[in-house]
Coordinates of C-alpha atoms in Angstrom, one line a residue:
Chain A
M1 CA 29.2 82.6 -12.6
T2 CA 29.0 79.3 -14.6
K3 CA 30.7 76.3 -13.1
P4 CA 33.3 74.6 -15.2
S5 CA 32.0 71.4 -16.7
V6 CA 33.6 67.9 -16.6
P7 CA 32.6 65.6 -19.5
V8 CA 31.7 62.1 -18.3
G9 CA 30.7 59.2 -20.5
I10 CA 27.7 57.1 -19.6
V11 CA 27.7 53.8 -21.5
C12 CA 24.7 51.4 -21.1
S13 CA 22.6 49.4 -23.5
Q14 CA 19.1 50.6 -24.0
S15 CA 18.1 47.6 -26.2
G16 CA 19.2 44.0 -26.4
P17 CA 18.8 41.1 -23.9
Y18 CA 19.7 43.1 -20.8
Q19 CA 18.1 46.4 -21.8
A20 CA 16.1 46.6 -18.6
M21 CA 19.2 46.8 -16.5
G22 CA 20.9 49.2 -19.0
R23 CA 17.9 51.5 -18.6
E24 CA 18.1 51.3 -14.8
I25 CA 21.8 52.2 -14.9
L26 CA 21.1 55.2 -17.1
K27 CA 18.2 56.4 -15.0
S28 CA 20.2 56.3 -11.8
A29 CA 23.3 57.8 -13.3
I30 CA 21.4 60.7 -14.8
M31 CA 19.6 61.3 -11.5
A32 CA 22.9 61.5 -9.7
V33 CA 24.4 63.8 -12.3
E34 CA 21.4 66.2 -12.0
E35 CA 21.5 66.2 -8.2
I36 CA 25.2 66.9 -8.2
N37 CA 24.9 69.7 -10.8
G38 CA 22.3 71.3 -8.5
Q39 CA 24.4 71.2 -5.4
A40 CA 26.5 74.2 -4.3
E41 CA 29.1 71.9 -2.6
F42 CA 30.4 71.0 -6.0
D43 CA 32.4 73.7 -7.8
F44 CA 32.0 72.0 -11.1
S45 CA 29.2 70.4 -13.1
I46 CA 29.1 67.1 -14.8
A47 CA 28.3 67.0 -18.6
P48 CA 27.0 63.5 -19.3
H49 CA 27.7 62.0 -22.8
I50 CA 25.3 59.1 -23.1
R51 CA 26.1 56.2 -25.5
D52 CA 24.0 53.1 -26.3
P53 CA 25.9 50.1 -27.4
R54 CA 22.6 48.2 -27.9
G55 CA 23.8 45.1 -26.2
I56 CA 26.3 44.5 -29.0
V57 CA 29.7 43.6 -27.4
S58 CA 31.9 45.2 -30.0
E59 CA 29.9 48.4 -29.9
Y60 CA 31.2 49.0 -26.3
H61 CA 34.7 49.5 -27.7
T62 CA 33.5 51.7 -30.5
V63 CA 31.5 54.1 -28.3
C64 CA 34.2 54.4 -25.7
D65 CA 36.8 55.1 -28.4
D66 CA 34.5 57.8 -29.6
L67 CA 34.0 59.3 -26.1
I68 CA 37.8 59.3 -25.5
R69 CA 39.0 60.5 -28.9
N70 CA 36.2 62.9 -29.9
V71 CA 34.6 64.1 -26.6
G72 CA 37.8 64.0 -24.5
V73 CA 36.3 62.2 -21.5
E74 CA 38.6 60.9 -18.8
H75 CA 35.9 59.1 -16.9
I76 CA 33.3 56.6 -18.1
I77 CA 30.5 55.2 -16.1
G78 CA 28.9 52.0 -17.4
C79 CA 29.1 48.5 -18.9
Y80 CA 26.9 45.8 -17.4
T81 CA 28.2 42.4 -18.6
S82 CA 31.8 41.3 -18.1
A83 CA 32.1 40.8 -21.9
S84 CA 31.4 44.5 -22.4
R85 CA 33.9 45.5 -19.6
K86 CA 36.6 43.4 -21.2
Q87 CA 36.0 45.2 -24.5
V88 CA 36.5 48.6 -22.9
L89 CA 39.5 47.6 -20.7
P90 CA 42.2 47.8 -23.4
I91 CA 41.2 51.2 -24.5
V92 CA 40.9 52.7 -21.0
E93 CA 44.2 51.2 -20.1
R94 CA 46.0 52.3 -23.3
T95 CA 44.7 55.9 -23.0
D96 CA 44.9 55.9 -19.2
R97 CA 41.2 56.7 -18.5
L98 CA 39.0 55.5 -15.7
L99 CA 36.0 53.2 -16.1
W100 CA 33.5 53.3 -13.1
Y101 CA 31.9 49.9 -13.4
P102 CA 28.6 49.6 -11.5
A103 CA 27.6 45.9 -11.9
R104 CA 28.4 43.0 -9.6
Y105 CA 30.6 40.6 -11.4
E106 CA 32.6 37.3 -11.0
G107 CA 35.9 38.8 -9.8
F108 CA 39.4 37.7 -10.9
E109 CA 40.3 41.1 -12.4
C110 CA 41.9 44.2 -11.0
S111 CA 42.8 47.0 -13.3
D112 CA 44.2 50.4 -12.3
N113 CA 41.9 51.9 -14.9
V114 CA 38.7 50.5 -13.4
I115 CA 36.8 51.3 -10.2
Y116 CA 34.7 48.3 -9.4
V117 CA 31.6 49.7 -7.6
G118 CA 29.4 46.6 -7.7
A119 CA 29.7 43.5 -5.5
S120 CA 32.7 41.1 -5.7
P121 CA 32.0 37.4 -5.4
N122 CA 32.7 37.4 -1.7
H123 CA 29.9 40.0 -1.3
N124 CA 27.1 38.0 -2.9
V125 CA 28.0 34.4 -3.9
L126 CA 29.6 33.4 -0.7
P127 CA 27.0 34.6 1.8
L128 CA 24.2 33.1 -0.3
V129 CA 25.8 29.7 -0.8
R130 CA 26.9 29.5 2.9
Y131 CA 23.4 30.4 4.1
V132 CA 21.9 27.7 2.0
L133 CA 24.5 25.1 3.1
D134 CA 23.9 25.9 6.7
N135 CA 20.1 26.2 6.6
L136 CA 18.5 24.6 3.6
S137 CA 20.4 22.0 1.5
R138 CA 23.7 20.6 0.4
E139 CA 22.4 19.7 -3.0
F140 CA 22.1 22.3 -5.7
F141 CA 20.5 22.3 -9.2
C142 CA 22.2 25.1 -11.1
V143 CA 20.6 26.9 -14.1
G144 CA 22.5 29.8 -15.7
S145 CA 23.4 31.8 -18.8
N146 CA 26.3 30.4 -20.8
Y147 CA 28.9 33.0 -20.0
V148 CA 31.6 33.9 -17.6
W149 CA 29.6 35.1 -14.7
T150 CA 27.7 31.8 -14.5
W151 CA 30.8 29.7 -15.1
E152 CA 32.7 31.3 -12.3
T153 CA 29.7 31.6 -9.9
N154 CA 29.1 27.9 -10.4
R155 CA 32.7 27.0 -9.9
V156 CA 32.8 28.8 -6.5
T157 CA 29.5 27.2 -5.6
R158 CA 30.8 23.8 -6.5
E159 CA 33.9 24.3 -4.3
L160 CA 31.9 25.4 -1.3
V161 CA 29.3 22.7 -1.8
S162 CA 31.9 19.9 -2.3
A163 CA 33.8 21.1 0.8
A164 CA 30.5 20.7 2.8
N165 CA 30.1 17.1 1.4
G166 CA 27.2 18.2 -0.7
H167 CA 26.9 18.0 -4.5
I168 CA 25.8 19.8 -7.6
L169 CA 23.0 17.7 -9.0
A170 CA 23.0 19.4 -12.4
E171 CA 24.4 22.4 -14.2
R172 CA 22.1 23.6 -17.1
L173 CA 23.2 26.5 -19.3
L174 CA 21.3 28.5 -21.8
E175 CA 22.6 31.0 -24.4
L176 CA 22.1 34.7 -23.5
G177 CA 18.6 35.7 -24.6
E178 CA 17.4 32.0 -25.0
S179 CA 13.8 31.6 -24.1
A180 CA 13.3 27.8 -24.5
V181 CA 13.4 26.9 -20.8
G182 CA 10.7 24.2 -20.8
H183 CA 13.0 21.2 -20.9
I184 CA 14.9 22.5 -17.8
V185 CA 11.7 23.0 -15.8
D186 CA 10.5 19.5 -16.8
E187 CA 13.8 18.1 -15.5
I188 CA 13.4 20.0 -12.3
V189 CA 9.9 18.8 -11.8
R190 CA 11.0 15.2 -12.5
R191 CA 14.1 15.2 -10.3
K192 CA 12.7 17.4 -7.5
P193 CA 16.0 19.0 -6.4
P194 CA 15.9 20.7 -2.9
I195 CA 17.3 24.0 -4.3
V196 CA 17.5 25.7 -7.7
F197 CA 20.3 28.3 -8.1
N198 CA 19.4 30.7 -11.0
T199 CA 22.2 32.6 -12.6
L200 CA 20.4 33.3 -15.8
V201 CA 20.3 37.0 -16.8
G202 CA 17.8 39.2 -18.5
S203 CA 14.9 37.8 -20.5
S204 CA 16.1 34.2 -20.1
S205 CA 15.8 34.5 -16.4
Y206 CA 12.3 36.1 -16.6
D207 CA 11.0 33.3 -18.8
F208 CA 12.6 30.7 -16.6
I209 CA 11.1 32.1 -13.4
R210 CA 7.6 32.2 -14.8
A211 CA 7.9 28.6 -16.2
F212 CA 9.5 27.3 -13.0
N213 CA 6.8 28.8 -10.9
A214 CA 4.0 27.4 -13.1
G215 CA 5.7 23.9 -13.4
T216 CA 6.4 23.4 -9.8
K217 CA 3.0 24.7 -8.7
A218 CA 1.3 22.3 -11.1
A219 CA 3.3 19.5 -9.6
G220 CA 2.6 20.5 -6.0
L221 CA 6.3 21.2 -5.4
E222 CA 7.9 23.9 -3.3
I223 CA 11.5 24.3 -4.4
P224 CA 13.3 27.4 -3.2
M225 CA 15.1 29.4 -5.9
L226 CA 18.3 31.3 -5.3
S227 CA 19.7 34.3 -7.1
C228 CA 22.6 36.7 -7.0
S229 CA 21.2 39.2 -9.5
L230 CA 17.4 39.5 -9.2
C231 CA 16.3 43.1 -8.4
E232 CA 13.1 45.0 -7.9
P233 CA 12.4 46.2 -11.5
E234 CA 12.9 42.6 -12.6
L235 CA 10.4 41.4 -10.1
A236 CA 7.9 43.8 -11.7
I237 CA 8.7 42.4 -15.1
V238 CA 8.3 38.8 -14.1
G239 CA 5.2 39.5 -12.0
P240 CA 3.8 37.4 -9.2
A241 CA 5.8 34.3 -10.2
S242 CA 8.9 36.0 -8.9
A243 CA 7.9 35.8 -5.2
G244 CA 9.9 33.6 -2.9
C245 CA 13.3 33.9 -4.5
I246 CA 16.2 34.0 -2.0
T247 CA 18.5 36.8 -3.2
S248 CA 21.9 38.0 -2.3
S249 CA 22.7 41.7 -2.9
A250 CA 24.4 44.7 -1.4
Y251 CA 21.3 46.8 -2.2
F252 CA 17.5 46.3 -1.8
E253 CA 14.9 49.1 -2.0
S254 CA 13.7 47.9 1.4
I255 CA 16.9 48.9 3.3
R256 CA 15.9 50.8 6.3
L257 CA 18.5 53.6 6.3
P258 CA 17.6 57.3 6.2
E259 CA 19.9 57.7 3.1
N260 CA 18.0 55.0 1.3
R261 CA 14.5 56.3 2.3
A262 CA 15.5 59.7 0.9
F263 CA 16.9 58.1 -2.2
V264 CA 13.8 56.1 -2.9
T265 CA 11.6 59.2 -2.3
R266 CA 13.6 61.2 -4.8
W267 CA 13.6 58.2 -7.2
R268 CA 9.8 57.8 -7.1
A269 CA 9.3 61.6 -7.4
R270 CA 11.3 61.4 -10.6
Y271 CA 10.3 58.1 -12.1
G272 CA 6.9 57.4 -10.7
E273 CA 5.3 56.0 -7.6
D274 CA 5.2 52.5 -9.1
S275 CA 8.9 52.3 -10.1
S276 CA 11.7 50.9 -8.0
P277 CA 15.5 51.5 -8.1
S278 CA 17.7 48.4 -8.7
V279 CA 21.0 47.2 -7.3
D280 CA 22.9 47.9 -10.4
G281 CA 21.1 51.2 -10.9
Q282 CA 21.8 52.3 -7.4
S283 CA 25.4 51.3 -7.9
A284 CA 25.6 53.6 -10.9
Y285 CA 24.2 56.3 -8.7
V286 CA 26.9 55.6 -6.1
A287 CA 29.6 55.5 -8.8
V288 CA 28.6 59.0 -10.0
Y289 CA 28.7 60.3 -6.4
L290 CA 32.1 58.6 -5.7
L291 CA 33.5 60.2 -8.9
A292 CA 32.0 63.6 -8.1
R293 CA 33.4 63.6 -4.5
A294 CA 36.8 62.5 -5.8
L295 CA 36.8 65.2 -8.5
Q296 CA 36.0 67.7 -5.8
R297 CA 38.7 66.5 -3.5
A298 CA 41.3 66.2 -6.2
G299 CA 40.5 69.6 -7.7
T300 CA 41.2 68.1 -11.2
S301 CA 39.8 65.4 -13.4
D302 CA 43.3 63.8 -13.9
I303 CA 42.7 60.2 -13.3
A304 CA 45.7 59.5 -11.1
E305 CA 44.7 62.3 -8.8
V306 CA 41.0 61.3 -8.8
R307 CA 41.9 57.7 -8.0
R308 CA 44.1 58.8 -5.1
A309 CA 41.3 61.1 -3.8
A310 CA 38.7 58.4 -4.2
A311 CA 40.5 55.6 -2.3
G312 CA 39.3 55.1 1.2
Y313 CA 36.8 58.0 1.1
R314 CA 33.6 56.9 3.0
Y315 CA 30.3 57.8 1.4
N316 CA 27.1 57.2 3.2
S317 CA 25.2 55.9 0.1
P318 CA 21.6 54.6 -0.1
Q319 CA 23.0 51.0 0.5
G320 CA 25.0 52.2 3.6
P321 CA 28.6 53.2 4.0
V322 CA 30.7 52.5 0.8
W323 CA 34.3 53.2 0.1
I324 CA 36.9 52.2 -2.4
D325 CA 39.7 49.8 -1.2
G326 CA 42.8 51.5 -2.7
G327 CA 44.6 48.2 -2.8
N328 CA 42.4 46.7 -5.5
N329 CA 40.0 49.5 -6.7
H330 CA 36.9 47.5 -5.6
C331 CA 34.3 48.8 -3.2
V332 CA 33.8 47.8 0.5
L333 CA 30.1 46.9 0.7
T334 CA 27.6 45.3 3.1
P335 CA 26.3 41.9 1.9
R336 CA 22.6 41.2 2.5
L337 CA 20.2 38.3 1.9
A338 CA 16.5 38.8 1.3
V339 CA 13.5 36.9 0.0
S340 CA 11.2 38.4 -2.7
N341 CA 7.6 38.9 -1.8
P342 CA 4.4 39.1 -3.9
Q343 CA 4.4 42.9 -3.7
G344 CA 7.5 43.0 -5.8
Q345 CA 9.9 43.9 -3.0
F346 CA 12.5 42.1 -0.9
D347 CA 12.2 41.2 2.7
I348 CA 15.7 41.4 4.1
F349 CA 16.5 38.6 6.7
W350 CA 20.2 38.9 7.0
E351 CA 23.0 41.4 6.6
A352 CA 26.7 41.5 7.6
E353 CA 27.3 43.4 10.8
A354 CA 29.9 45.6 9.1
P355 CA 30.9 46.5 5.6
V356 CA 33.0 43.7 4.0
K357 CA 36.3 44.2 2.2
P358 CA 36.2 43.2 -1.4
D359 CA 38.1 40.0 -2.2
P360 CA 38.0 39.9 -6.0
Y361 CA 40.5 36.9 -6.3
L362 CA 38.9 35.1 -3.3
T363 CA 42.3 35.2 -1.7
Q364 CA 40.7 35.0 1.8
L365 CA 38.4 32.1 1.0
D366 CA 38.8 28.9 2.8
V367 CA 36.1 26.7 1.3
A368 CA 36.0 24.3 4.2
V369 CA 35.7 27.0 6.9
S370 CA 32.6 28.9 7.9
P371 CA 32.9 32.6 7.2
S372 CA 33.0 33.6 10.8
K373 CA 36.0 31.4 11.4
E374 CA 37.9 32.5 8.3
T375 CA 41.4 33.8 9.0
S376 CA 44.0 35.5 7.1
A377 CA 47.8 35.2 7.5
G378 CA 47.6 38.1 10.0
G379 CA 45.0 36.4 12.2
A380 CA 41.3 36.9 12.3
L381 CA 39.8 38.5 9.3
P382 CA 38.2 41.7 10.6
N383 CA 35.7 42.0 7.8
A384 CA 34.4 38.4 7.7
P385 CA 30.6 38.5 7.6
H386 CA 29.0 37.6 10.8
L387 CA 25.4 36.7 11.1
R388 CA 23.0 39.4 12.2
V389 CA 19.3 39.0 11.8
V390 CA 17.5 42.0 10.4
K391 CA 14.0 42.6 11.9
Chain B
M1 CA 47.2 14.2 0.9
S2 CA 45.2 16.1 -1.7
R3 CA 47.3 18.5 -3.7
R4 CA 47.0 22.2 -3.2
S5 CA 44.7 24.1 -5.5
S6 CA 46.6 26.0 -8.2
F7 CA 43.9 28.7 -8.1
S8 CA 44.6 29.7 -4.5
L9 CA 47.9 31.5 -4.2
R10 CA 47.6 32.9 -0.6
G11 CA 50.7 32.3 1.5
R12 CA 53.0 31.3 -1.3
K13 CA 56.5 32.9 -1.5
A14 CA 58.1 33.9 -4.8
L15 CA 61.5 35.1 -5.8
V16 CA 61.2 38.1 -8.1
A17 CA 64.0 39.1 -10.4
I18 CA 62.8 42.1 -12.4
K19 CA 65.0 44.9 -13.8
D20 CA 62.4 47.6 -14.6
E21 CA 61.0 49.4 -11.5
R22 CA 57.6 50.0 -13.2
D23 CA 57.2 46.3 -13.9
A24 CA 58.4 45.4 -10.4
T25 CA 55.8 47.8 -8.9
I26 CA 53.0 46.2 -10.9
V27 CA 54.1 42.7 -9.8
R28 CA 54.4 43.8 -6.1
R29 CA 50.9 45.3 -6.2
Q30 CA 49.3 42.3 -7.9
F31 CA 51.0 39.9 -5.5
E32 CA 49.6 41.8 -2.5
R33 CA 46.1 41.5 -4.0
L34 CA 46.6 37.8 -4.5
G35 CA 48.1 37.1 -1.0
L36 CA 51.6 36.1 -2.3
E37 CA 54.9 37.3 -0.8
G38 CA 57.4 38.4 -3.4
V39 CA 61.1 38.6 -2.5
A40 CA 63.2 40.9 -4.7
W41 CA 66.2 39.0 -6.0
T42 CA 69.0 39.2 -8.6
P43 CA 70.2 35.9 -9.8
A44 CA 73.8 36.5 -8.5
E45 CA 72.5 36.7 -4.9
P46 CA 72.3 33.6 -2.6
V47 CA 68.8 32.5 -1.5
D48 CA 68.2 31.2 2.0
F49 CA 64.7 29.7 1.6
A50 CA 62.9 27.4 -0.8
P51 CA 60.7 29.6 -3.0
D52 CA 57.3 28.3 -4.3
L53 CA 57.9 30.2 -7.6
V54 CA 60.5 32.2 -9.5
L55 CA 59.7 35.2 -11.7
I56 CA 62.7 36.0 -13.8
D57 CA 63.3 38.8 -16.3
D58 CA 64.8 37.7 -19.6
E59 CA 67.3 40.6 -19.2
F60 CA 69.1 38.5 -16.6
L61 CA 69.8 35.8 -19.3
P62 CA 71.9 33.9 -19.9
L63 CA 72.5 32.6 -16.4
L64 CA 76.2 31.9 -16.5
Q65 CA 76.7 29.9 -13.4
P66 CA 75.5 26.3 -13.5
A67 CA 74.5 26.7 -9.8
Q68 CA 72.1 29.4 -10.7
R69 CA 70.4 27.2 -13.3
A70 CA 70.3 24.2 -11.0
F71 CA 68.6 26.4 -8.3
L72 CA 65.9 27.4 -10.8
T73 CA 64.9 23.8 -11.6
R74 CA 63.5 23.3 -8.1
S75 CA 60.4 25.5 -8.4
P76 CA 58.2 26.7 -11.3
V77 CA 59.7 29.5 -13.3
I78 CA 57.8 32.3 -15.1
A79 CA 59.8 34.1 -17.7
L80 CA 59.2 37.8 -18.4
L81 CA 59.8 38.3 -22.1
G82 CA 60.9 41.6 -23.5
T83 CA 61.3 40.4 -27.1
E84 CA 60.1 37.4 -28.9
T85 CA 63.1 36.8 -31.1
P86 CA 64.2 33.1 -31.5
S87 CA 67.6 33.9 -30.0
R88 CA 66.1 35.3 -26.9
L89 CA 63.5 32.5 -26.6
K90 CA 66.3 30.0 -26.9
L91 CA 67.9 31.4 -23.8
V92 CA 64.5 31.4 -22.1
F93 CA 64.1 27.7 -22.8
E94 CA 67.1 27.0 -20.7
L95 CA 65.0 28.0 -17.7
D96 CA 62.4 25.4 -18.7
P97 CA 59.7 28.0 -17.8
A98 CA 56.3 26.8 -16.7
S99 CA 54.7 30.0 -17.9
F100 CA 55.6 33.5 -19.3
L101 CA 54.5 37.1 -19.3
I102 CA 55.2 39.8 -21.9
K103 CA 56.7 43.1 -20.8
P104 CA 55.7 45.8 -20.1
L105 CA 53.5 44.1 -17.5
R106 CA 49.9 44.9 -16.8
S107 CA 48.0 43.6 -13.8
A108 CA 45.9 41.5 -16.2
G109 CA 47.6 38.3 -17.0
I110 CA 49.7 37.9 -13.9
Y111 CA 47.2 35.7 -12.1
A112 CA 46.7 33.5 -15.1
A113 CA 50.5 33.1 -15.5
L114 CA 50.9 32.2 -11.9
V115 CA 48.1 29.6 -11.9
M116 CA 49.4 28.2 -15.1
A117 CA 52.9 27.9 -13.7
F118 CA 51.8 26.1 -10.5
E119 CA 49.4 23.8 -12.4
R120 CA 52.0 23.0 -15.1
N121 CA 54.6 22.3 -12.4
E122 CA 52.2 20.0 -10.5
R123 CA 51.4 18.1 -13.7
T124 CA 55.0 17.8 -14.7
S125 CA 55.9 16.5 -11.2
E126 CA 53.2 13.9 -11.4
L127 CA 54.4 12.9 -14.9
K128 CA 58.0 12.6 -13.6
Q129 CA 56.9 10.4 -10.7
Q130 CA 54.9 8.2 -13.1
I131 CA 57.9 7.9 -15.4
F132 CA 60.2 7.1 -12.5
K133 CA 57.7 4.3 -11.3
L134 CA 57.5 2.9 -14.9
E135 CA 61.3 2.9 -15.2
Q136 CA 61.6 1.1 -11.9
R137 CA 59.1 -1.5 -13.1
L138 CA 61.0 -1.9 -16.3
R139 CA 64.2 -2.4 -14.5
S140 CA 62.6 -5.1 -12.3
R141 CA 61.2 -7.0 -15.2
R142 CA 64.4 -9.1 -15.3
V143 CA 64.0 -10.0 -11.6
V144 CA 60.3 -10.9 -12.1
L145 CA 61.2 -13.1 -15.1
A146 CA 63.8 -14.9 -13.1
A147 CA 61.4 -15.5 -10.3
V148 CA 58.8 -16.8 -12.7
L149 CA 61.3 -19.2 -14.2
Q150 CA 62.3 -20.4 -10.7
V151 CA 58.7 -21.0 -9.6
M152 CA 58.0 -22.8 -13.0
H153 CA 60.8 -25.2 -12.3
S154 CA 60.2 -25.8 -8.6
H155 CA 56.4 -26.2 -8.9
A156 CA 56.2 -27.6 -12.3
L157 CA 53.9 -24.9 -13.4
T158 CA 53.2 -23.1 -16.7
E159 CA 54.4 -19.5 -17.1
P160 CA 51.0 -17.9 -16.6
A161 CA 50.3 -20.2 -13.6
S162 CA 53.7 -19.4 -12.1
F163 CA 53.1 -15.6 -12.5
A164 CA 49.6 -16.0 -11.1
L165 CA 51.0 -17.7 -8.0
I166 CA 53.6 -15.0 -7.5
R167 CA 51.0 -12.3 -7.9
R168 CA 48.6 -14.0 -5.4
T169 CA 51.3 -14.5 -2.9
A170 CA 52.5 -10.9 -3.2
M171 CA 48.9 -9.8 -2.5
E172 CA 48.6 -12.0 0.5
Q173 CA 51.9 -10.7 1.9
R174 CA 51.0 -7.1 0.9
K175 CA 54.1 -6.7 -1.2
T176 CA 54.7 -5.7 -4.8
I177 CA 55.3 -8.4 -7.3
E178 CA 58.7 -6.8 -7.8
E179 CA 59.6 -7.0 -4.1
L180 CA 58.5 -10.6 -3.8
S181 CA 60.4 -11.6 -7.0
A182 CA 63.5 -10.0 -5.6
E183 CA 63.1 -12.1 -2.4
I184 CA 62.6 -15.3 -4.5
T185 CA 65.7 -14.7 -6.6
A186 CA 67.9 -13.4 -3.8
R187 CA 67.0 -15.9 -1.0
G188 CA 65.8 -18.8 -3.1
M189 CA 62.7 -18.8 -1.0
L190 CA 59.6 -20.0 -2.9
P191 CA 56.2 -18.8 -2.1
R192 CA 54.2 -21.6 -0.5
A193 CA 51.7 -23.1 -2.9
T194 CA 48.2 -22.5 -1.6
G195 CA 46.2 -24.4 -4.1

């Protein structure tokens, strides 16, 4: 007997400045859909309806409108940048649909019509900046793309650095897709900052990392670079110049969990031995599974029922246990820090000892207090990240 | 003391006067996410604490009792607007709102309205303090002028030299020029010439 089919929209850009990440999201989402459709435990199948907004912000609204009106989807997986999510928000709220958003983002949003599967700022920016303040430097040179993620990431960084009596030496911003990075590298070589924090995205970041590596090497400098977004497929795009970047993320291919080993094996069998999953791609994979399990539990695709069924349900994903905090629709994730190596992988050197509650509005943040001492009104914060060295 | 950041709302306590239950639910949920405590209230009820903020539905307007209006001037007010007609807005102006929200509410916009209200309130308070100080200085100009004239006569000085002497003495004695001038005119005590 044929299983009933649930239409699900998948919206990710296959061209434009962040096409590489859009393709990773699509590959992972499709892999999850096909796995789910082949599993007997699900009494339905997912019918994916793929749309490519080509990196054009207004196209996101157009394709979602089409998916909702003409295809009748109730659930959409996708969007990468915050600008694209903000385009889709009004339409999913007005029509009461659910967007499953896989990317990490800058926070300060909480819609009942969005499930935020990627990292909140307390999952990636906070652990990274605090690690650097405690271990490397109190002076930061910031380079980023001129859009909301960089603005907010730099604001949080500035607050933490200022509270530690450090300072931001410079904040240099480039337009999305901009490739003229030479003047920034020249300035870095001239000023020799102890740390460079890179929040550039897509092609700008790849160009910058290559130029930074060449420029600092020629000048005999060793300046650590920080990132909250760099992932394995991007390391492959950049090449050997990408080695040595200290990166904060909830997912790395090198996570030593059985679920991840199995995931990577399936990924390589499907996409080739030389390919690697990425944090945002893996997050899209997690989103499809969270949706499918919620659909199964709810017994309907009605979004209120699915949202209720999804909240608090623990899924042992490739990145470890993940569940949705029903209070804010963001995911509970495990923050990790790693350094990129010449083989195009990340060596994890720290992870939180337990999954950390999402704090999209940074309500629990005390800038002057170290994370292990942070408290909430009710006393000790149970999910504050504690240091645990990963061997 | 450095002033509290308007971006951090954790631990603040707000009075919430909303008629529609759906809107009230959205505000409650968003407050929980932001770490604010919201206390449900109707403007006729007494309030036994000093709220950090008041959220008030325009359906409660006009506030008929002067005591109610006086109470609302003590903390920033966010008005929830159902209609944008000038007659309704005129009533809203009586609250002197620091920010506003349009009904029906969504979770988006509430954080911005709260931050805006706290920041606007802080800036208004700073401006009021500045105006108060300037008004005090303006009032004391007569006293300063009288003191300058007294010193001009007693020390045979020009007006700029007399003022400079008063200013230097005030600095030495760690007083404001206005305080020292009041002493000179009230007690007839002249600052001792130091050079």
